[in-house]
Short mmCIF file of C-alpha atoms in Angstrom, two decimals:
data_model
loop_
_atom_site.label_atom_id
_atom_site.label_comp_id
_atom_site.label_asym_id
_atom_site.label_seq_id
_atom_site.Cartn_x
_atom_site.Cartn_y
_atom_site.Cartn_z
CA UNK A 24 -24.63 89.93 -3.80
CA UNK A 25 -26.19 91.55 -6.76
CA UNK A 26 -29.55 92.11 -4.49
CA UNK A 27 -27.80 93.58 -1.44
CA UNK A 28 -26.03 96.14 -3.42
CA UNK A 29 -29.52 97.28 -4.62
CA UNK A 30 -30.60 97.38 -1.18
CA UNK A 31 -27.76 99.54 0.14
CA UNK A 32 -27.93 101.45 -2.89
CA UNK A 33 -32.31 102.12 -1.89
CA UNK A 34 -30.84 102.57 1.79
CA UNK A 35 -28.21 105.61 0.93
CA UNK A 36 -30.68 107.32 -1.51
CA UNK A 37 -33.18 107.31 1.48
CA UNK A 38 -31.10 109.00 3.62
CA UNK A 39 -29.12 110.71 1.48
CA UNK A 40 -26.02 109.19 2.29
CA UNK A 41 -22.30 110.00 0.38
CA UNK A 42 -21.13 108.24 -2.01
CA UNK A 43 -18.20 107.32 -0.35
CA UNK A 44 -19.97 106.33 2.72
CA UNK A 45 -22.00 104.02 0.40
CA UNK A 46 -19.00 102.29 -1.27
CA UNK A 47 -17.66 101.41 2.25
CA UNK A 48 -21.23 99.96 3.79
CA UNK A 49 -20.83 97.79 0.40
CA UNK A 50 -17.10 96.81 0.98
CA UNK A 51 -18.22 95.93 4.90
CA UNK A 52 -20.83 93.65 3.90
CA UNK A 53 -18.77 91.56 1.19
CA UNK A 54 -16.09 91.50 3.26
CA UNK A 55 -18.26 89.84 6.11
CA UNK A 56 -19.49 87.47 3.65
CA UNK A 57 -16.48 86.39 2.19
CA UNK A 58 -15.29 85.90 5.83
CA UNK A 59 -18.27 83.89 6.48
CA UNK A 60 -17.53 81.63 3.44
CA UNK A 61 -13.88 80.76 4.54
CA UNK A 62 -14.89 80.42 7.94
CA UNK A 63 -17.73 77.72 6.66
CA UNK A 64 -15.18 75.75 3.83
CA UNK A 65 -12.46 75.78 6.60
CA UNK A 66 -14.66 74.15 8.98
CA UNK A 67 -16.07 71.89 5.74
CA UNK A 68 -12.71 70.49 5.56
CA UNK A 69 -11.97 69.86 9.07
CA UNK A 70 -15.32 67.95 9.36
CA UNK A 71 -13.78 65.88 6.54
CA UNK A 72 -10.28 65.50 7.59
CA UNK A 73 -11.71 64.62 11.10
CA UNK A 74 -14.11 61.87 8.97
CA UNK A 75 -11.37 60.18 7.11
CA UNK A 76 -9.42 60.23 10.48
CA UNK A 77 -11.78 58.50 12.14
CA UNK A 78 -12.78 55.87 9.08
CA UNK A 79 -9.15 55.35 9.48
CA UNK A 80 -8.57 54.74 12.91
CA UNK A 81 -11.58 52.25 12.65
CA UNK A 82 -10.07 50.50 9.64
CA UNK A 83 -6.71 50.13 11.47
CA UNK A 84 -8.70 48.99 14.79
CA UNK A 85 -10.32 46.31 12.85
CA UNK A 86 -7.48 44.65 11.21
CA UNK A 87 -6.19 41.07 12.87
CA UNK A 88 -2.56 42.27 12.86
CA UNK A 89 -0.81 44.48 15.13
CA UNK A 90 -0.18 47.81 14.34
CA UNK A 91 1.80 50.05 16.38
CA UNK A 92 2.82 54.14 14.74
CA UNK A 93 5.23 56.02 16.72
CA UNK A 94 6.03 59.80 16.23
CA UNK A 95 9.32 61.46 15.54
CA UNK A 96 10.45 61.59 19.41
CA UNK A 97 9.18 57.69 19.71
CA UNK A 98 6.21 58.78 21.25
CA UNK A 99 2.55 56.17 20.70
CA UNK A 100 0.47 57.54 18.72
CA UNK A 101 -1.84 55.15 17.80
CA UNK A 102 -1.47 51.69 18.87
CA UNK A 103 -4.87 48.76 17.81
CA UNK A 104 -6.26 46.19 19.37
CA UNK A 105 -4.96 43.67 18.30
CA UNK A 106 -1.50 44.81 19.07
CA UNK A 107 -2.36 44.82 22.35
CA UNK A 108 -3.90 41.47 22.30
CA UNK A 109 -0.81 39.58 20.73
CA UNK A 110 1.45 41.51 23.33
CA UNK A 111 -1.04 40.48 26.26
CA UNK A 112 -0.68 44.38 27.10
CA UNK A 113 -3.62 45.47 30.53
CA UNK A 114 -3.76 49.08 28.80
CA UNK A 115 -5.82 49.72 25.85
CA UNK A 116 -4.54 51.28 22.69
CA UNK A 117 -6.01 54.86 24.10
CA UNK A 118 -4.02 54.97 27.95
CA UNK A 119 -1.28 54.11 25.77
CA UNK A 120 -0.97 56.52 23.19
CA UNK A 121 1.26 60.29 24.32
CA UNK A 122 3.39 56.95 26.48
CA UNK A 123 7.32 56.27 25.35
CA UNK A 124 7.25 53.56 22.38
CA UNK A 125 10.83 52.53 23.38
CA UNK A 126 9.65 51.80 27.00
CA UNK A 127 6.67 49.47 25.42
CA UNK A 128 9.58 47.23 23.38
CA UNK A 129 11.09 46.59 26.30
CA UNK A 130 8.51 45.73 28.25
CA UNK A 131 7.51 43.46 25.44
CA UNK A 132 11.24 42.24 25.37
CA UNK A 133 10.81 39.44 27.51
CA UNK A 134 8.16 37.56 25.14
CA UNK A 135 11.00 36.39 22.66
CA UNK A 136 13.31 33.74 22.72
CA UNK A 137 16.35 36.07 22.31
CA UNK A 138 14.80 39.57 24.45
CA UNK A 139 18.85 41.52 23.35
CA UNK A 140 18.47 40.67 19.96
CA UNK A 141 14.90 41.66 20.27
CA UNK A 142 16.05 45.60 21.43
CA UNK A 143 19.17 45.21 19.36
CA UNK A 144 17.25 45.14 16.00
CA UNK A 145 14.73 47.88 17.36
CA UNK A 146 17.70 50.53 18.44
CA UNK A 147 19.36 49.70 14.98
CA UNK A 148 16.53 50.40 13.02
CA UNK A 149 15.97 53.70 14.88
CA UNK A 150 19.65 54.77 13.37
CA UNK A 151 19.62 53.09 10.18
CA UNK A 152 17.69 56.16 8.77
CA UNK A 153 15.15 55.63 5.45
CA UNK A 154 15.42 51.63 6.14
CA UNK A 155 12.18 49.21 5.89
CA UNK A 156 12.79 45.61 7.05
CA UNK A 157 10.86 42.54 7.42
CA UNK A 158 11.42 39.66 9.51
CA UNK A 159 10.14 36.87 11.45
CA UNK A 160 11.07 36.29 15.18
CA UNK A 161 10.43 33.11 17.92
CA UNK A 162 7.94 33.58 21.10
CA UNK A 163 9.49 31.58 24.19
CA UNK A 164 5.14 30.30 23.92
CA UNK A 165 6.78 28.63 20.52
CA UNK A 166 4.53 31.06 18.31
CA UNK A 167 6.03 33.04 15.09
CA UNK A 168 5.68 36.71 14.74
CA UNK A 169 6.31 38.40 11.31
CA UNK A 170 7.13 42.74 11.45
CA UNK A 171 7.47 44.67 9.05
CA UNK A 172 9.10 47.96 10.23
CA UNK A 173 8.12 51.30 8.30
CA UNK A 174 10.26 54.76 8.40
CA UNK A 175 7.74 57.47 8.25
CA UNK A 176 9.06 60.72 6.18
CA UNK A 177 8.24 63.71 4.89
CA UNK A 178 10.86 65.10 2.67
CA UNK A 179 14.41 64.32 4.41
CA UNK A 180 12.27 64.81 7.66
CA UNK A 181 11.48 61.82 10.12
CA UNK A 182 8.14 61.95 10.89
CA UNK A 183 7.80 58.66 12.70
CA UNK A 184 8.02 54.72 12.71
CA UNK A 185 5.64 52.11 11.63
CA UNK A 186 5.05 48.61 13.13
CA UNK A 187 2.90 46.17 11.33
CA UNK A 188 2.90 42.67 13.32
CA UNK A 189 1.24 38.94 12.32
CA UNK A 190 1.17 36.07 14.22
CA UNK A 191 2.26 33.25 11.08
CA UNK A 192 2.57 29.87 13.25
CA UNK A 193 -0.35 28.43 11.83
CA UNK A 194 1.21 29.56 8.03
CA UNK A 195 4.76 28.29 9.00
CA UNK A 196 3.26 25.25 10.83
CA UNK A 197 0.94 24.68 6.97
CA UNK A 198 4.31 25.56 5.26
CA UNK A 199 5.76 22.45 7.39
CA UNK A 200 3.39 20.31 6.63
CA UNK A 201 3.63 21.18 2.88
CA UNK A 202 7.53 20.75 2.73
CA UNK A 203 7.08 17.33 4.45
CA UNK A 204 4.34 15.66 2.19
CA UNK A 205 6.10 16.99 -0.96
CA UNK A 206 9.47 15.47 0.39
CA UNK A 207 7.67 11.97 1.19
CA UNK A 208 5.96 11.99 -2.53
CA UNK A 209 9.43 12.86 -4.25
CA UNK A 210 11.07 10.05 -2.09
CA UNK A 211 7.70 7.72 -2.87
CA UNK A 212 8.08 8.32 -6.08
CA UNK A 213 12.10 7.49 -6.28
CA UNK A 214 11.94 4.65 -3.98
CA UNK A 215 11.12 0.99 -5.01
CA UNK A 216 7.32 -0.13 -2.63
CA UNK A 217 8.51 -3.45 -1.73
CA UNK A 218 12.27 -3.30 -1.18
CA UNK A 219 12.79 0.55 0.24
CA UNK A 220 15.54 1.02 -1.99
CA UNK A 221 16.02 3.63 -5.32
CA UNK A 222 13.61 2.22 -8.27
CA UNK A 223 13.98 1.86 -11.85
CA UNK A 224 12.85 5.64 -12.42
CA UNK A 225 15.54 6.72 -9.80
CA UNK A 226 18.02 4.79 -11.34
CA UNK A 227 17.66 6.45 -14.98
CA UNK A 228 17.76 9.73 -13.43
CA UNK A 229 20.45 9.07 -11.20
CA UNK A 230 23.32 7.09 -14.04
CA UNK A 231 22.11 10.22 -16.35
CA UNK A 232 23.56 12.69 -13.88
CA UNK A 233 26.46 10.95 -12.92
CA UNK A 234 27.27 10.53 -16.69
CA UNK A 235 27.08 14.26 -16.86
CA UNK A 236 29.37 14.61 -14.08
CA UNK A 237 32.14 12.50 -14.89
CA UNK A 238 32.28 14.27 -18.27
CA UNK A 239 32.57 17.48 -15.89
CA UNK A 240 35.18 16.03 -13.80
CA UNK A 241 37.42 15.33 -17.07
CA UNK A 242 36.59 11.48 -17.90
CA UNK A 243 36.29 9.81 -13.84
CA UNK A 244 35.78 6.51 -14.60
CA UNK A 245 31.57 5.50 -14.34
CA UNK A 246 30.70 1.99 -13.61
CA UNK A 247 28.15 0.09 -13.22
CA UNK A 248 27.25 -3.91 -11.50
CA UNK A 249 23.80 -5.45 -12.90
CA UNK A 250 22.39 -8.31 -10.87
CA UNK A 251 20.15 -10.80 -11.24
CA UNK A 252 18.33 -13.46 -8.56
CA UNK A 253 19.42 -17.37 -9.70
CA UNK A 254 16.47 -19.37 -11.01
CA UNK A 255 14.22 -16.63 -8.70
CA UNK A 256 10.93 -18.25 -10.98
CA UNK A 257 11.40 -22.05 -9.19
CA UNK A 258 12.25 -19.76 -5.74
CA UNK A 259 8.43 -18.64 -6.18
CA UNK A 260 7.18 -21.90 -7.31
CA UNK A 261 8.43 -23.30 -4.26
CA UNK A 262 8.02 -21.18 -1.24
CA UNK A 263 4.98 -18.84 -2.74
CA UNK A 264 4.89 -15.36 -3.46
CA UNK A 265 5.15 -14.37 0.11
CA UNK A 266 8.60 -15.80 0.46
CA UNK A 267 9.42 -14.45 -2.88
CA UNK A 268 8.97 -11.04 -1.93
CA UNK A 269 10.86 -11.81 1.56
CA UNK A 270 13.54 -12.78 -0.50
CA UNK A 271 13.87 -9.49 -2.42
CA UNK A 272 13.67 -7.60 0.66
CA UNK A 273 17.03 -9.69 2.30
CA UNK A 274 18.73 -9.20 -1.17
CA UNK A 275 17.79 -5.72 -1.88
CA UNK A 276 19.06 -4.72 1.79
CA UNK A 277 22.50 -6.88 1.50
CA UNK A 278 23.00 -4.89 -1.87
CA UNK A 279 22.31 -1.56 0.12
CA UNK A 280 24.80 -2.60 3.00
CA UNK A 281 27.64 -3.12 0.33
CA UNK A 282 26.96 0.45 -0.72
CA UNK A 283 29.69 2.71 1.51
CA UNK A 284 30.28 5.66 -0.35
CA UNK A 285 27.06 8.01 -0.53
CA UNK A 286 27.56 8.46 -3.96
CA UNK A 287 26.69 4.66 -5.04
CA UNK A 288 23.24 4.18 -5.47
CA UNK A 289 21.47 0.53 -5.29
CA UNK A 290 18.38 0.26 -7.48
CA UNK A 291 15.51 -2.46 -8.41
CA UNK A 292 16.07 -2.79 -11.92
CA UNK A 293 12.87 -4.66 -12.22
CA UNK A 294 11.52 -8.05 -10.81
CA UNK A 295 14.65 -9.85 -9.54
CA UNK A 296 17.04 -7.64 -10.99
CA UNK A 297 19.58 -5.00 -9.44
CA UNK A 298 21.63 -2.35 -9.75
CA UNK A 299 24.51 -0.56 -8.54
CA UNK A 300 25.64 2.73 -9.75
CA UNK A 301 29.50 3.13 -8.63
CA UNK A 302 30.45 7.24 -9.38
CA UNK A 303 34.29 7.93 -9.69
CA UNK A 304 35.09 4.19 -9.59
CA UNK A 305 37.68 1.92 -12.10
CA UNK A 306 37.17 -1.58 -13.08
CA UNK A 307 38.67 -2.94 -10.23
CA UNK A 308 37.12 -1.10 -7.70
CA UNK A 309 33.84 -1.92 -9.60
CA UNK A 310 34.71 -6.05 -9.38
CA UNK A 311 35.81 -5.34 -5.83
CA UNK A 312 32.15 -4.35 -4.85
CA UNK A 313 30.82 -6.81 -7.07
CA UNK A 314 33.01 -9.76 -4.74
CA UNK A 315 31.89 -7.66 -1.59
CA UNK A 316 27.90 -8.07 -2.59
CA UNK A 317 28.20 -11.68 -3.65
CA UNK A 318 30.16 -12.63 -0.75
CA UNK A 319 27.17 -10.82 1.70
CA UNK A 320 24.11 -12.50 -0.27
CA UNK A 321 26.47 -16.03 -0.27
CA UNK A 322 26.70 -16.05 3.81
CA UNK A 323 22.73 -14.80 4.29
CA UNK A 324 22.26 -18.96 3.25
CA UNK A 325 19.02 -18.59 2.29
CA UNK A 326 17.36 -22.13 1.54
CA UNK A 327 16.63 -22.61 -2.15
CA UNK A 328 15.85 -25.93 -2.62
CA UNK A 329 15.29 -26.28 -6.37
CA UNK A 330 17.76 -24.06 -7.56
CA UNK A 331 20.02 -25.89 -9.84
CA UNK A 332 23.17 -24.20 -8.64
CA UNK A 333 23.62 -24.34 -5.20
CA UNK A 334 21.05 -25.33 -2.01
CA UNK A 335 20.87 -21.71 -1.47
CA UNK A 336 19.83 -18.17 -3.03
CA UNK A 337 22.59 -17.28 -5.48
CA UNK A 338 23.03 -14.21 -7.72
CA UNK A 339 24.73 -13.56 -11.05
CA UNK A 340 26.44 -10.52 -11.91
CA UNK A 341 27.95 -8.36 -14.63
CA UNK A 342 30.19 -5.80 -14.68
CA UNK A 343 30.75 -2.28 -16.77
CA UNK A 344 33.17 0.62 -16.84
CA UNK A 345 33.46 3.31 -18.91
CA UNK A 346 35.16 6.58 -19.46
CA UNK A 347 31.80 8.80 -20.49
CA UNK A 348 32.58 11.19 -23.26
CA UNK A 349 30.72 13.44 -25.32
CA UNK A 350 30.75 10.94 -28.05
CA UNK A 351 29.17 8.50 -26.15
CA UNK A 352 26.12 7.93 -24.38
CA UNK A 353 25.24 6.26 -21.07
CA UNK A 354 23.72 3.64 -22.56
CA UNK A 355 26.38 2.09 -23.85
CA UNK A 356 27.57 1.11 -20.17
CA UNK A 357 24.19 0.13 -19.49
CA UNK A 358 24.47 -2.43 -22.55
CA UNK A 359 28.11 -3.74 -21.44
CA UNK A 360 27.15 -4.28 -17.94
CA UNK A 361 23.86 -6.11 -19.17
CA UNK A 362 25.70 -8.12 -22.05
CA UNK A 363 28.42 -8.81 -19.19
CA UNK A 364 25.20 -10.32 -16.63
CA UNK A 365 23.90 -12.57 -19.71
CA UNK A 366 27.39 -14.12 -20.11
CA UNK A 367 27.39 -14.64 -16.44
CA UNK A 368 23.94 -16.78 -16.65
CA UNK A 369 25.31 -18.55 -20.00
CA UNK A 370 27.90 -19.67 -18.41
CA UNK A 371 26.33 -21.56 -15.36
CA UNK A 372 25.23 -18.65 -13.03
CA UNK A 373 26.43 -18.18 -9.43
CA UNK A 374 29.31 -15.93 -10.60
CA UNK A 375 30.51 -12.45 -12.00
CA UNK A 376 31.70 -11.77 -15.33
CA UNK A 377 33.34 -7.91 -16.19
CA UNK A 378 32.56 -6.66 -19.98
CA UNK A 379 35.90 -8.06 -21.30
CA UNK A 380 36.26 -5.09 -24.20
CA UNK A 381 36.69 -2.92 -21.45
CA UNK A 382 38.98 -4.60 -19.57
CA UNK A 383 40.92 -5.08 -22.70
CA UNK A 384 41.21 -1.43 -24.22
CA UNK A 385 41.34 0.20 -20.56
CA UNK A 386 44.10 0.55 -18.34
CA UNK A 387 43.80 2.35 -15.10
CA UNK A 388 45.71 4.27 -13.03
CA UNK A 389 46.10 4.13 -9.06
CA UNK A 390 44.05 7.46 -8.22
CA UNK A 391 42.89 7.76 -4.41
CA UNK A 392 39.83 10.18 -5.96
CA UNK A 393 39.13 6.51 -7.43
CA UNK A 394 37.73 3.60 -5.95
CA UNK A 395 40.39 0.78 -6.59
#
């Protein structure tokens, strides 16, 4: 700047030009350079804007989801490829943009498994103004598509809409999969291998919880029926191991059969012993199962020819009830239900014996939430 002053400055004195005429030639020329410069930073930013446009446009055309971006008057814009793959659209995403969006949805319409829900959810969203949503819908092809659904604005002006689409049946069909093995280890892990019915661990889980609840249902009566295979070591010694655990499996599923209500819960106590767990249930509806089990095992008339009771399989039994409180513990009923089955085998086996404390300091009323 400096050097073309100096050189208009040379060029007046030469020919003797006014000062006033020299003070415009200067204001001409930095005018026209400052013009120039705008005109050249303008352009530098246009270059630029049209750069990050494209590197965007690319990035968007690259992506394996659908995107789909609408203008204020629901007007394409820009639509990828992939969107047009998933959609099984002829036209690319270029013949399709300046085209009606809304015309494109229902064209695509037919695709789902419910096409007016489909156009439903698209018209609402138009209305619902400054609302995002995301949600999965069904293919009639069985595939699952995941939007999400963008508002553009600027201010408290709508500038547009945004449609971002996956294709998640191979995630949902993994997610499946997932649910399914962790439900088959949880029930593996709560169910007894050779008998199919609750184990030991299931069992201590399951008498906790109803413990719990009956102190939560103001004192329901909890009881419980411990069981135990007559002489089931000679059973083995005659017929083999084999037989032994074919046995279990015919006692163990007599047991479950006797079980109505889906509250009770049979359980293999360990080796030849059972369980019952009887929720809500008084003495006598306890002893009433207790009859209902013996009397199913005593008509199965399976051979046992060296018991020392009877020519066939026979089971021993004993009996608890309790009112849980918050002085007690659940492991008293678990002691007068086992103390009950060892008075049962001292006494000869082959029969049921109720913990006679409780019978003695308990009376019970008639209650139809009870079993009786």
């Amino acid at each position: 700047m400096i050097i073309t002053i100096l050189a208009v400055c040379t060029f007046a004195h030469y020919y003797k030009l006014e000062w006033l005429e020299i003070m415009g030639a200067i204001f001409l020329i930095g005018l026209s350079m400052h013009l120039g410069y705008q005109f050249d930073r303008t352009r530098h930013y246009e270059l630029e804007s049209e750069k990050q446009t494209a590197r965007m446009s690319a990035l968007v055309s690259s992506l394996n989801s659908g995107i789909l971006a609408l203008d204020e008057n629901r007007t394409i814009i820009h639509v990828n490829k992939e969107f047009c793959r998933m959609f099984h659209l002829n036209e690319n995403g270029e013949q399709l943009q300046g085209t009606n969006g809304h015309e494109l949805f229902q064209k695509n319409a037919p695709l789902f498994t419910d096409p007016d829900l489909f156009l439903q959810t698209i018209r609402t969203l138009y209305t619902a103004h400054n609302t995002s949503l995301n949600q999965e819908v069904l293919l009639i092809n069985g595939e699952i598509y995941e939007f999400d659904y963008l508002p553009i604005y600027v201010g408290q002006h709508d500038s547009g809409h945004l449609w971002h689409y996956r294709n998640v049946t191979e995630a949902k069909e993994k997610e499946r999969l997932l649910i399914e093995s962790n439900m088959i280890l949880q029930n593996l892990s709560s169910m007894d291998g050779l008998t199919g019915i609750a184990n030991r661990r299931s069992f201590d889980s399951r008498i906790a919880d109803e413990w719990k609840r009956s102190l939560r249902q103001n004192g329901e009566p909890l009881s419980l029926i411990m069981l135990d295979i007559d002489h089931f070591k000679l059973y083995n010694d005659t017929y083999g191991h084999q037989e032994g655990d074919n046995c279990l499996k015919k006692i163990a599923a007599a047991i479950q059969a006797c079980c109505i209500r889906p509250g009770d819960l049979a359980a293999r106590y360990g080796g030849e012993e059972f369980s019952v767990i009887l929720p809500a249930t008084s003495a006598a509806g306890a002893i009433s199962v207790a009859e209902r089990i013996k009397t199913a095992i005593d008509r199965m008339q399976i051979p046992h020819a060296n018991s020392l009771n009877s020519p066939h399989v026979t089971v021993s039994m004993g009996i608890g009830t309790v009112i849980p409180s918050e002085a007690g513990t659940v492991t008293t009923l678990i002691e007068h239900a086992d103390q009950a089955l060892y008075q049962a085998k001292s006494q000869g086996r082959n029969r049921m014996i109720f913990y006679q404390e409780i019978s003695k300091s308990c009376t019970f009323k008639k209650d139809t939430a009870f079993r009786l």
